[in-house]
Tab-separated table of C-alpha atoms in Angstrom:
chain	number	residue	atom	x	y	z
Q	1	MET	CA	0.000	0.000	0.000
Q	2	THR	CA	1.620	3.251	-1.115
Q	3	LEU	CA	0.288	6.749	-0.872
Q	4	PRO	CA	1.752	10.051	-2.069
Q	5	PRO	CA	3.155	12.183	0.752
Q	6	ALA	CA	1.335	15.243	1.951
Q	7	ASP	CA	4.048	17.735	1.003
Q	8	PRO	CA	3.363	18.133	-2.766
Q	9	LEU	CA	-0.353	18.769	-2.236
Q	10	PRO	CA	-1.607	22.350	-2.436
Q	11	ASP	CA	-2.737	23.786	0.877
Q	12	PRO	CA	-6.515	23.591	1.406
Q	13	PRO	CA	-8.354	26.859	1.849
Q	14	VAL	CA	-8.306	28.330	5.347
Q	15	LEU	CA	-11.532	27.375	7.120
Q	16	SER	CA	-13.398	29.309	9.783
Q	17	ASP	CA	-14.323	27.552	13.029
Q	18	ALA	CA	-17.891	27.114	11.797
Q	19	ALA	CA	-16.689	25.676	8.484
Q	20	ARG	CA	-14.353	23.297	10.307
Q	21	TRP	CA	-17.229	22.047	12.442
Q	22	ARG	CA	-19.396	21.515	9.351
Q	23	THR	CA	-16.551	19.593	7.699
Q	24	PHE	CA	-16.210	17.474	10.821
Q	25	LEU	CA	-19.929	16.683	10.726
Q	26	TRP	CA	-19.648	15.598	7.084
Q	27	LEU	CA	-16.588	13.522	7.945
Q	28	TRP	CA	-18.397	12.023	10.917
Q	29	GLY	CA	-21.455	11.282	8.799
Q	30	SER	CA	-19.363	9.697	6.029
Q	31	GLN	CA	-18.010	7.181	8.497
Q	32	ALA	CA	-21.365	6.433	10.129
Q	33	LEU	CA	-22.548	4.103	7.367
Q	34	SER	CA	-19.123	2.478	7.155
Q	35	VAL	CA	-19.115	1.797	10.899
Q	36	LEU	CA	-22.671	0.454	10.654
Q	37	GLY	CA	-21.575	-1.866	7.860
Q	38	GLY	CA	-18.613	-3.052	9.908
Q	39	GLY	CA	-20.824	-3.817	12.884
Q	40	LEU	CA	-23.265	-5.616	10.596
Q	41	SER	CA	-20.647	-7.948	9.133
Q	42	ALA	CA	-18.963	-8.570	12.516
Q	43	PHE	CA	-22.236	-9.532	14.186
Q	44	ALA	CA	-23.221	-11.673	11.210
Q	45	MET	CA	-19.971	-13.616	11.550
Q	46	ASN	CA	-20.668	-14.222	15.256
Q	47	ILE	CA	-24.161	-15.516	14.517
Q	48	TYR	CA	-22.707	-17.630	11.698
Q	49	LEU	CA	-20.232	-19.304	14.054
Q	50	THR	CA	-22.759	-19.695	16.891
Q	51	GLN	CA	-25.809	-20.789	14.924
Q	52	SER	CA	-24.526	-22.351	11.690
Q	53	ARG	CA	-20.994	-23.692	12.180
Q	54	PHE	CA	-21.048	-24.873	15.819
Q	55	PRO	CA	-24.695	-25.113	16.948
Q	56	LEU	CA	-24.454	-28.327	19.027
Q	57	GLU	CA	-24.062	-28.581	22.806
Q	58	GLY	CA	-20.991	-30.773	22.360
Q	59	GLN	CA	-19.328	-28.177	20.136
Q	60	LYS	CA	-18.874	-25.664	22.961
Q	61	PRO	CA	-15.025	-25.916	22.918
Q	62	GLU	CA	-14.911	-25.510	19.110
Q	63	LEU	CA	-17.231	-22.498	19.264
Q	64	ALA	CA	-15.190	-20.849	22.018
Q	65	ALA	CA	-11.987	-21.438	20.031
Q	66	ALA	CA	-13.457	-20.055	16.790
Q	67	LEU	CA	-14.824	-16.936	18.499
Q	68	ALA	CA	-11.493	-16.379	20.244
Q	69	LEU	CA	-9.357	-16.922	17.121
Q	70	THR	CA	-11.367	-14.610	14.875
Q	71	GLY	CA	-11.415	-11.963	17.591
Q	72	LEU	CA	-7.678	-12.378	18.127
Q	73	GLY	CA	-6.996	-12.130	14.404
Q	74	TRP	CA	-8.666	-8.742	14.168
Q	75	GLY	CA	-7.322	-7.389	17.447
Q	76	ALA	CA	-3.718	-8.555	17.080
Q	77	ALA	CA	-3.386	-7.208	13.539
Q	78	ALA	CA	-4.914	-3.863	14.527
Q	79	ILE	CA	-2.660	-3.436	17.550
Q	80	LEU	CA	0.598	-4.644	16.005
Q	81	GLY	CA	0.049	-2.451	12.955
Q	82	ALA	CA	-0.627	0.669	15.039
Q	83	PRO	CA	2.951	2.074	15.311
Q	84	LEU	CA	3.471	1.942	11.551
Q	85	ALA	CA	-0.007	3.301	10.866
Q	86	GLY	CA	0.510	6.215	13.255
Q	87	ALA	CA	3.906	7.108	11.838
Q	88	LEU	CA	2.506	7.139	8.311
Q	89	ALA	CA	-0.496	9.250	9.392
Q	90	ASP	CA	1.984	11.984	10.348
Q	91	ARG	CA	3.932	11.585	7.085
Q	92	TRP	CA	1.230	11.045	4.474
Q	93	ASN	CA	-1.856	13.007	3.570
Q	94	ARG	CA	-4.489	11.758	6.000
Q	95	ARG	CA	-7.435	12.305	3.675
Q	96	ARG	CA	-5.882	10.183	0.921
Q	97	MET	CA	-4.904	7.564	3.475
Q	98	MET	CA	-8.530	7.267	4.578
Q	99	ILE	CA	-9.795	6.939	1.014
Q	100	THR	CA	-7.238	4.236	0.212
Q	101	CYS	CA	-8.147	2.247	3.324
Q	102	ASP	CA	-11.860	2.512	2.504
Q	103	LEU	CA	-11.192	1.083	-0.965
Q	104	LEU	CA	-8.991	-1.704	0.407
Q	105	GLY	CA	-11.689	-2.564	2.946
Q	106	ALA	CA	-14.276	-2.841	0.167
Q	107	LEU	CA	-11.960	-5.143	-1.806
Q	108	LEU	CA	-11.342	-7.411	1.179
Q	109	LEU	CA	-15.059	-7.694	1.878
Q	110	ALA	CA	-15.768	-8.557	-1.752
Q	111	LEU	CA	-13.256	-11.385	-1.398
Q	112	GLY	CA	-15.030	-12.363	1.827
Q	113	VAL	CA	-18.318	-12.674	-0.045
Q	114	LEU	CA	-16.672	-15.122	-2.443
Q	115	MET	CA	-15.096	-17.023	0.458
Q	116	VAL	CA	-18.363	-17.749	2.284
Q	117	THR	CA	-20.403	-18.239	-0.900
Q	118	LEU	CA	-18.212	-20.799	-2.639
Q	119	GLY	CA	-17.808	-23.148	0.311
Q	120	THR	CA	-17.367	-23.579	4.047
Q	121	PRO	CA	-14.201	-21.663	4.939
Q	122	PRO	CA	-12.004	-23.176	7.673
Q	123	VAL	CA	-11.536	-21.232	10.888
Q	124	TRP	CA	-7.916	-20.392	10.026
Q	125	LEU	CA	-9.060	-18.675	6.832
Q	126	LEU	CA	-11.723	-16.709	8.697
Q	127	THR	CA	-9.009	-15.672	11.151
Q	128	LEU	CA	-6.768	-14.407	8.328
Q	129	PHE	CA	-9.737	-12.545	6.866
Q	130	THR	CA	-10.540	-10.754	10.107
Q	131	ALA	CA	-6.825	-10.012	10.625
Q	132	ALA	CA	-6.640	-8.291	7.220
Q	133	LEU	CA	-9.700	-6.205	8.072
Q	134	GLY	CA	-8.148	-5.288	11.420
Q	135	LEU	CA	-4.927	-4.134	9.751
Q	136	VAL	CA	-6.769	-1.936	7.263
Q	137	GLY	CA	-8.923	-0.632	10.089
Q	138	THR	CA	-5.972	0.511	12.184
Q	139	PHE	CA	-4.504	2.470	9.249
Q	140	HIS	CA	-7.879	4.074	8.634
Q	141	GLY	CA	-8.348	4.812	12.335
Q	142	SER	CA	-4.948	6.489	12.639
Q	143	ALA	CA	-5.754	8.829	9.759
Q	144	PHE	CA	-9.309	9.497	10.923
Q	145	ASP	CA	-8.587	10.173	14.619
Q	146	THR	CA	-5.834	12.657	13.826
Q	147	SER	CA	-7.910	14.347	11.128
Q	148	TYR	CA	-10.938	15.324	13.167
Q	149	SER	CA	-8.848	16.543	16.095
Q	150	SER	CA	-7.218	18.979	13.649
Q	151	LEU	CA	-10.640	20.278	12.605
Q	152	VAL	CA	-12.303	20.801	15.969
Q	153	THR	CA	-11.443	23.599	18.390
Q	154	ARG	CA	-10.303	22.540	21.874
Q	155	ASP	CA	-13.539	23.561	23.606
Q	156	ARG	CA	-15.556	21.395	21.208
Q	157	LEU	CA	-13.389	18.288	21.566
Q	158	PRO	CA	-15.553	16.583	24.240
Q	159	ARG	CA	-18.651	17.173	22.114
Q	160	ALA	CA	-16.912	15.785	19.018
Q	161	ASN	CA	-15.660	12.780	20.984
Q	162	GLY	CA	-19.179	12.229	22.298
Q	163	LEU	CA	-20.423	12.137	18.714
Q	164	MET	CA	-17.723	9.598	17.869
Q	165	GLN	CA	-18.781	7.382	20.768
Q	166	THR	CA	-22.404	7.793	19.667
Q	167	LEU	CA	-21.465	6.622	16.185
Q	168	TRP	CA	-20.040	3.339	17.449
Q	169	SER	CA	-22.941	2.787	19.794
Q	170	LEU	CA	-25.508	3.535	17.099
Q	171	SER	CA	-23.830	0.938	14.920
Q	172	GLY	CA	-24.007	-1.601	17.702
Q	173	LEU	CA	-27.654	-0.760	18.300
Q	174	LEU	CA	-28.745	-1.248	14.700
Q	175	SER	CA	-26.313	-3.943	13.550
Q	176	PRO	CA	-27.573	-6.915	15.616
Q	177	ALA	CA	-31.181	-6.679	14.411
Q	178	LEU	CA	-30.121	-6.083	10.796
Q	179	ALA	CA	-27.624	-8.944	10.932
Q	180	ALA	CA	-30.181	-11.348	12.426
Q	181	LEU	CA	-32.595	-10.362	9.638
Q	182	LEU	CA	-30.013	-10.860	6.904
Q	183	ILE	CA	-28.882	-14.215	8.302
Q	184	GLY	CA	-32.433	-15.548	8.061
Q	185	LEU	CA	-33.359	-14.227	4.586
Q	186	PRO	CA	-32.062	-17.223	2.572
Q	187	ALA	CA	-34.027	-19.640	4.770
Q	188	LEU	CA	-37.172	-17.570	4.260
Q	189	ALA	CA	-36.557	-17.560	0.510
Q	190	ARG	CA	-36.269	-21.362	0.467
Q	191	GLN	CA	-39.662	-21.522	2.186
Q	192	GLY	CA	-41.153	-19.500	-0.650
Q	193	GLU	CA	-41.625	-16.299	1.347
Q	194	ALA	CA	-39.434	-14.234	-1.008
Q	195	PRO	CA	-40.735	-14.952	-4.507
Q	196	GLY	CA	-39.284	-13.777	-7.785
Q	197	VAL	CA	-35.732	-13.428	-9.044
Q	198	LEU	CA	-34.517	-12.005	-5.742
Q	199	GLY	CA	-36.008	-14.914	-3.847
Q	200	GLY	CA	-34.331	-17.383	-6.174
Q	201	ALA	CA	-30.956	-15.712	-5.683
Q	202	LEU	CA	-31.353	-15.655	-1.911
Q	203	ALA	CA	-32.469	-19.280	-1.784
Q	204	GLY	CA	-29.166	-20.302	-3.353
Q	205	LEU	CA	-27.184	-18.882	-0.432
Q	206	PRO	CA	-26.420	-21.089	2.574
Q	207	ASP	CA	-27.119	-18.148	4.920
Q	208	GLY	CA	-27.129	-14.355	4.958
Q	209	VAL	CA	-23.448	-13.801	5.755
Q	210	PRO	CA	-22.594	-12.882	2.120
Q	211	LEU	CA	-25.330	-10.215	2.209
Q	212	ALA	CA	-23.892	-8.653	5.363
Q	213	LEU	CA	-20.375	-8.616	3.922
Q	214	GLY	CA	-21.622	-7.142	0.656
Q	215	ILE	CA	-23.470	-4.315	2.420
Q	216	ASP	CA	-20.332	-3.599	4.442
Q	217	ALA	CA	-18.300	-3.369	1.211
Q	218	ALA	CA	-20.809	-0.918	-0.253
Q	219	SER	CA	-20.600	1.234	2.885
Q	220	PHE	CA	-16.817	1.496	2.466
Q	221	LEU	CA	-17.246	2.654	-1.119
Q	222	LEU	CA	-19.785	5.289	-0.092
Q	223	ALA	CA	-17.478	6.576	2.666
Q	224	ALA	CA	-14.604	6.882	0.197
Q	225	ALA	CA	-16.802	8.848	-2.215
Q	226	VAL	CA	-17.836	11.357	0.470
Q	227	VAL	CA	-14.320	11.840	1.875
Q	228	SER	CA	-12.999	12.479	-1.637
Q	229	ARG	CA	-15.165	15.646	-1.724
Q	230	LEU	CA	-13.975	17.001	1.647
Q	231	HIS	CA	-10.871	19.019	2.498
Q	232	TRP	CA	-9.250	19.838	5.826
Q	233	PRO	CA	-5.852	21.150	6.982
Q	234	GLN	CA	-2.887	18.828	7.388
Q	235	PRO	CA	-0.786	20.018	10.374
Q	236	PRO	CA	2.760	20.870	9.233
Q	237	ARG	CA	5.629	18.810	10.577
Q	238	ARG	CA	7.967	20.563	13.022
Q	239	ASP	CA	11.152	18.566	13.359
Q	240	GLY	CA	13.349	21.253	14.878
Q	241	GLY	CA	15.410	21.965	11.780
Q	242	ARG	CA	17.115	18.548	12.034
Q	243	GLY	CA	15.695	17.232	8.802
Q	244	ARG	CA	12.882	14.778	8.406
Q	245	PRO	CA	13.410	11.725	10.641
Q	246	SER	CA	13.333	8.210	9.254
Q	247	LEU	CA	10.246	6.038	9.410
Q	248	ALA	CA	11.865	3.954	12.160
Q	249	GLN	CA	12.509	7.104	14.212
Q	250	ASP	CA	8.897	8.161	13.748
Q	251	MET	CA	7.735	4.744	14.977
Q	252	ARG	CA	9.845	5.176	18.149
Q	253	PHE	CA	8.778	8.767	18.741
Q	254	GLY	CA	5.516	7.994	20.514
Q	255	TRP	CA	7.242	5.732	23.035
Q	256	THR	CA	9.675	8.520	23.942
Q	257	PHE	CA	6.915	11.127	24.200
Q	258	ILE	CA	4.710	9.048	26.490
Q	259	GLY	CA	7.626	7.743	28.533
Q	260	ARG	CA	8.558	11.317	29.506
Q	261	ARG	CA	5.051	12.114	30.743
Q	262	PRO	CA	4.159	9.876	33.730
Q	263	ALA	CA	0.635	11.288	34.114
Q	264	LEU	CA	-0.356	10.246	30.594
Q	265	LEU	CA	1.373	6.883	31.048
Q	266	HIS	CA	-0.609	6.154	34.233
Q	267	LEU	CA	-3.873	7.013	32.445
Q	268	LEU	CA	-2.854	4.708	29.618
Q	269	LEU	CA	-1.978	1.790	31.882
Q	270	THR	CA	-5.328	2.148	33.638
Q	271	PHE	CA	-7.097	1.596	30.325
Q	272	ALA	CA	-4.781	-1.322	29.534
Q	273	GLY	CA	-5.950	-2.946	32.759
Q	274	VAL	CA	-9.604	-2.267	31.969
Q	275	ASN	CA	-9.209	-3.751	28.484
Q	276	LEU	CA	-7.634	-6.877	29.978
Q	277	LEU	CA	-10.669	-7.296	32.204
Q	278	THR	CA	-13.445	-6.516	29.718
Q	279	SER	CA	-12.357	-7.171	26.117
Q	280	GLY	CA	-13.357	-10.807	26.226
Q	281	VAL	CA	-17.085	-10.016	26.084
Q	282	GLY	CA	-17.152	-10.885	22.382
Q	283	VAL	CA	-16.455	-14.469	23.473
Q	284	LEU	CA	-18.230	-14.409	26.847
Q	285	HIS	CA	-21.601	-12.968	25.833
Q	286	PRO	CA	-22.400	-15.660	23.204
Q	287	LEU	CA	-21.397	-18.356	25.705
Q	288	LEU	CA	-23.345	-16.687	28.534
Q	289	VAL	CA	-26.477	-16.539	26.384
Q	290	ARG	CA	-26.128	-20.049	24.997
Q	291	PHE	CA	-25.121	-22.000	28.093
Q	292	THR	CA	-25.411	-19.994	31.355
Q	293	LEU	CA	-28.858	-18.587	30.487
Q	294	GLY	CA	-29.829	-21.859	28.788
Q	295	THR	CA	-30.974	-20.369	25.474
Q	296	PRO	CA	-31.682	-23.045	22.798
Q	297	ALA	CA	-29.392	-23.007	19.751
Q	298	ASP	CA	-32.147	-21.782	17.426
Q	299	GLY	CA	-32.809	-18.805	19.703
Q	300	ALA	CA	-29.195	-17.899	20.444
Q	301	GLY	CA	-29.018	-15.310	17.680
Q	302	ALA	CA	-32.037	-13.377	18.932
Q	303	ALA	CA	-30.904	-13.566	22.571
Q	304	LEU	CA	-27.388	-12.417	21.696
Q	305	ALA	CA	-28.884	-9.597	19.646
Q	306	THR	CA	-30.847	-8.529	22.738
Q	307	VAL	CA	-27.711	-8.360	24.895
Q	308	TRP	CA	-25.597	-6.528	22.339
Q	309	THR	CA	-28.440	-4.194	21.446
Q	310	ALA	CA	-28.694	-3.297	25.144
Q	311	LEU	CA	-24.935	-2.644	25.221
Q	312	SER	CA	-25.169	-0.347	22.218
Q	313	ALA	CA	-28.327	1.384	23.447
Q	314	GLY	CA	-26.484	2.244	26.633
Q	315	GLY	CA	-23.519	3.451	24.613
Q	316	LEU	CA	-25.809	5.603	22.510
Q	317	LEU	CA	-27.316	7.193	25.620
Q	318	GLY	CA	-23.895	7.833	27.118
Q	319	GLY	CA	-22.537	9.269	23.882
Q	320	LEU	CA	-25.529	11.557	23.467
Q	321	LEU	CA	-25.125	12.742	27.059
Q	322	VAL	CA	-21.537	13.827	26.404
Q	323	SER	CA	-22.441	15.306	23.004
Q	324	VAL	CA	-25.264	17.428	24.405
Q	325	THR	CA	-23.565	18.581	27.614
Q	326	GLY	CA	-20.038	18.861	26.245
Q	327	GLY	CA	-18.710	16.827	29.174
Q	328	LEU	CA	-16.611	18.141	32.037
Q	329	LYS	CA	-14.637	21.281	31.261
Q	330	ARG	CA	-12.268	20.792	34.205
Q	331	ARG	CA	-11.160	17.741	36.177
Q	332	ARG	CA	-11.936	15.552	33.199
Q	333	VAL	CA	-10.100	12.688	34.869
Q	334	LEU	CA	-13.157	12.333	37.137
Q	335	GLY	CA	-15.191	11.858	33.966
Q	336	VAL	CA	-12.930	8.863	33.318
Q	337	LEU	CA	-12.631	7.187	36.724
Q	338	VAL	CA	-16.109	7.593	38.232
Q	339	PRO	CA	-17.885	6.079	35.182
Q	340	MET	CA	-15.211	3.363	35.179
Q	341	ILE	CA	-16.192	2.336	38.714
Q	342	ALA	CA	-19.872	2.202	37.733
Q	343	ALA	CA	-19.053	0.236	34.571
Q	344	GLY	CA	-17.086	-2.355	36.545
Q	345	THR	CA	-19.985	-2.824	38.937
Q	346	ALA	CA	-22.453	-3.334	36.081
Q	347	HIS	CA	-20.035	-5.715	34.339
Q	348	ALA	CA	-19.840	-7.869	37.482
Q	349	LEU	CA	-23.616	-7.952	37.928
Q	350	SER	CA	-24.153	-9.049	34.313
Q	351	GLY	CA	-22.433	-12.327	35.119
Q	352	VAL	CA	-24.802	-13.230	37.962
Q	353	ALA	CA	-28.078	-11.628	36.813
Q	354	GLY	CA	-29.505	-15.044	35.933
Q	355	SER	CA	-32.049	-14.032	33.300
Q	356	LEU	CA	-31.940	-12.416	29.897
Q	357	PRO	CA	-33.818	-9.198	30.888
Q	358	LEU	CA	-31.647	-8.575	33.977
Q	359	THR	CA	-28.464	-9.387	32.065
Q	360	ALA	CA	-29.449	-6.952	29.331
Q	361	ALA	CA	-30.158	-4.254	31.954
Q	362	CYS	CA	-26.692	-4.670	33.485
Q	363	VAL	CA	-25.065	-4.623	30.061
Q	364	LEU	CA	-27.010	-1.454	29.198
Q	365	ALA	CA	-25.664	0.250	32.351
Q	366	PHE	CA	-22.121	-0.783	31.381
Q	367	GLY	CA	-22.767	0.656	27.918
Q	368	VAL	CA	-23.867	4.048	29.288
Q	369	MET	CA	-20.617	4.475	31.226
Q	370	THR	CA	-18.217	3.402	28.479
Q	371	PRO	CA	-18.536	6.370	26.063
Q	372	ILE	CA	-18.460	8.847	28.958
Q	373	MET	CA	-15.090	7.620	30.212
Q	374	ASN	CA	-13.710	7.176	26.677
Q	375	ALA	CA	-14.744	10.658	25.533
Q	376	HIS	CA	-13.153	12.342	28.537
Q	377	SER	CA	-9.968	10.339	28.118
Q	378	GLN	CA	-9.769	11.202	24.423
Q	379	SER	CA	-10.277	14.890	25.211
Q	380	ILE	CA	-7.412	14.814	27.720
Q	381	TRP	CA	-5.065	13.306	25.146
Q	382	GLN	CA	-6.111	15.653	22.350
Q	383	ALA	CA	-5.553	18.668	24.596
Q	384	GLN	CA	-2.138	17.438	25.741
Q	385	VAL	CA	-0.673	16.328	22.379
Q	386	ALA	CA	-0.102	18.728	19.475
Q	387	PRO	CA	-2.018	17.798	16.281
Q	388	GLU	CA	1.143	17.212	14.201
Q	389	LEU	CA	2.335	14.631	16.771
Q	390	GLN	CA	-0.925	12.775	17.281
Q	391	GLY	CA	-0.416	10.097	14.639
Q	392	ARG	CA	2.816	8.873	16.216
Q	393	VAL	CA	1.754	9.358	19.843
Q	394	PHE	CA	-1.792	8.021	19.487
Q	395	SER	CA	-0.597	4.880	17.698
Q	396	VAL	CA	1.636	3.979	20.649
Q	397	ARG	CA	-1.176	4.958	22.989
Q	398	ARG	CA	-3.465	2.541	21.134
Q	399	LEU	CA	-0.881	-0.242	21.288
Q	400	ILE	CA	-0.248	0.116	25.036
Q	401	ALA	CA	-3.920	0.483	25.949
Q	402	GLN	CA	-5.114	-2.331	23.718
Q	403	PHE	CA	-2.303	-4.885	23.763
Q	404	THR	CA	-4.174	-6.593	26.595
Q	405	ALA	CA	-7.345	-6.977	24.511
Q	406	PRO	CA	-6.164	-10.026	22.485
Q	407	LEU	CA	-4.897	-11.577	25.731
Q	408	SER	CA	-8.319	-10.960	27.278
Q	409	THR	CA	-10.009	-12.628	24.310
Q	410	ALA	CA	-7.690	-15.629	24.471
Q	411	LEU	CA	-8.146	-16.028	28.220
Q	412	ALA	CA	-11.914	-15.759	27.856
Q	413	GLY	CA	-11.910	-18.558	25.291
Q	414	LEU	CA	-9.704	-20.775	27.480
Q	415	LEU	CA	-11.415	-20.146	30.802
Q	416	ALA	CA	-15.063	-19.951	29.755
Q	417	ALA	CA	-15.185	-23.614	28.765
Q	418	ARG	CA	-13.939	-24.550	32.251
Q	419	VAL	CA	-15.312	-22.091	34.833
Q	420	GLY	CA	-18.232	-20.544	32.950
Q	421	ALA	CA	-18.773	-17.155	31.341
Q	422	GLY	CA	-20.784	-15.793	34.278
Q	423	SER	CA	-17.970	-16.297	36.791
Q	424	ILE	CA	-15.460	-14.557	34.527
Q	425	LEU	CA	-17.772	-11.563	34.074
Q	426	LEU	CA	-18.355	-11.329	37.840
Q	427	TRP	CA	-14.733	-11.296	38.961
Q	428	SER	CA	-13.405	-9.211	36.090
Q	429	GLY	CA	-16.018	-6.556	36.879
Q	430	VAL	CA	-15.092	-6.540	40.572
Q	431	LEU	CA	-11.415	-6.087	39.693
Q	432	MET	CA	-12.258	-3.261	37.289
Q	433	ALA	CA	-14.164	-1.346	39.974
Q	434	VAL	CA	-11.326	-1.847	42.475
Q	435	LEU	CA	-8.712	-0.685	39.943
Q	436	ALA	CA	-10.620	2.502	39.102
Q	437	THR	CA	-11.264	3.289	42.768
Q	438	ALA	CA	-7.550	2.968	43.526
Q	439	GLN	CA	-6.697	5.370	40.683
Q	440	LEU	CA	-8.728	8.116	42.366
Q	441	LEU	CA	-5.867	8.258	44.871
Q	442	ASN	CA	-3.113	8.204	42.237
Q	443	PRO	CA	-1.216	11.548	42.419
Q	444	HIS	CA	-0.084	11.251	38.790
Q	445	LEU	CA	-3.651	10.987	37.514
Q	446	ARG	CA	-4.761	13.936	39.623
Q	447	ARG	CA	-2.230	16.030	37.649
Q	448	VAL	CA	-2.932	14.577	34.211
Q	449	GLU	CA	-4.557	17.797	32.941
Q	450	ASP	CA	-1.842	20.150	34.193
Q	451	PRO	CA	0.144	21.929	31.445
Q	452	LEU	CA	2.911	19.657	30.253
Q	453	PRO	CA	6.381	20.678	31.427
Q	454	GLU	CA	8.895	21.742	28.853
Q	455	ALA	CA	10.857	18.713	27.763
Q	456	PRO	CA	14.116	18.426	25.811
Q	457	PRO	CA	13.669	18.039	22.032
Q	458	LEU	CA	12.429	14.599	21.114
Q	459	THR	CA	14.684	12.852	18.654
Q	460	ALA	CA	13.205	9.373	19.096
């Protein structure tokens, strides 16, 4: 994947604050359908594994392994690719980088349609497929995150971050129901409930996974078309007159920057701990629904959709709350830690609720807290890191905060078959609440929003 550097491009016109906000809204809107498509295909793959590939009681270990491996494929590729993606986001034109990643994502999904249509792909191939999507996603995310923070004024950052959290939650709210519908369309067509040419085409599909992947591919193409019509400023590089550093130096830069700022490092390690304790829900929730709550195999898709819809509905409410209020203007670290304590409590209760309605209520409460703490954390980082450095710094931030997520997924797959999904949710939630409570007393985190001290020039 090669992209022309940003330097030869003509400077975009200078935009007023109002024009920048409008451009951000267009940029945000262009990604909304793409994120919805991504959630649609991801949920469809989970239903496919749970309901079509491994539906039997005796296939619990195989299902846990498949869910863990596909989740690990995406997460590991996204995290390991982050330093390179961040370095390139500060070197290349971010708008062109986003367009290229959108087109590559559409191509991969088209290949995915062929993969699931022409046969029954093995789990290792599905893992490679999700890994490729994760790698493209981390390049796109590096360009996107650093682009909108260059558009939005500092006082509007919490509101913009609230909108971003709302976007992901809205996708999660709509995707499960749409995916469940698409999965069942071919079966309905074979029963004669979808007559005509369309019904004949649908009846020839084993399930609706190809439809979900195809819609996701179309959403990538639409996002690329919209972004191609937008323009925003690319922050100029400031390398202290020492000449442009090498790519390897750029990849090391974020480590040096964060390592010299203990307050930001402590905030980062707190999120790494939270991700270790909670990122396995993609494995745990299907197993909780199927086995702990005793849902029959033919109803697992609808029950899982209920749980994940509750999670996303909570996220939507939390994101809207931050978007409307603008979040905390001072002491934003409290907007991180207090919701984190509440989220850990809800996470623990979801493992012992005992029924689908109570489990969904606990998951909804967890969902409300998540965008609030994420938006405040993102605002702290955006205020503390200059826009021209954010690609390199945020990529390392993503790697440190999320390197525990694949480990969490792997541990969930290994432990859930032995001790049960409910027990893992209970104790991981308790530990999350204890961790966040302890950080309220951390002197480094209490100073995380203080102006950064002058540091020697960073040469990476």
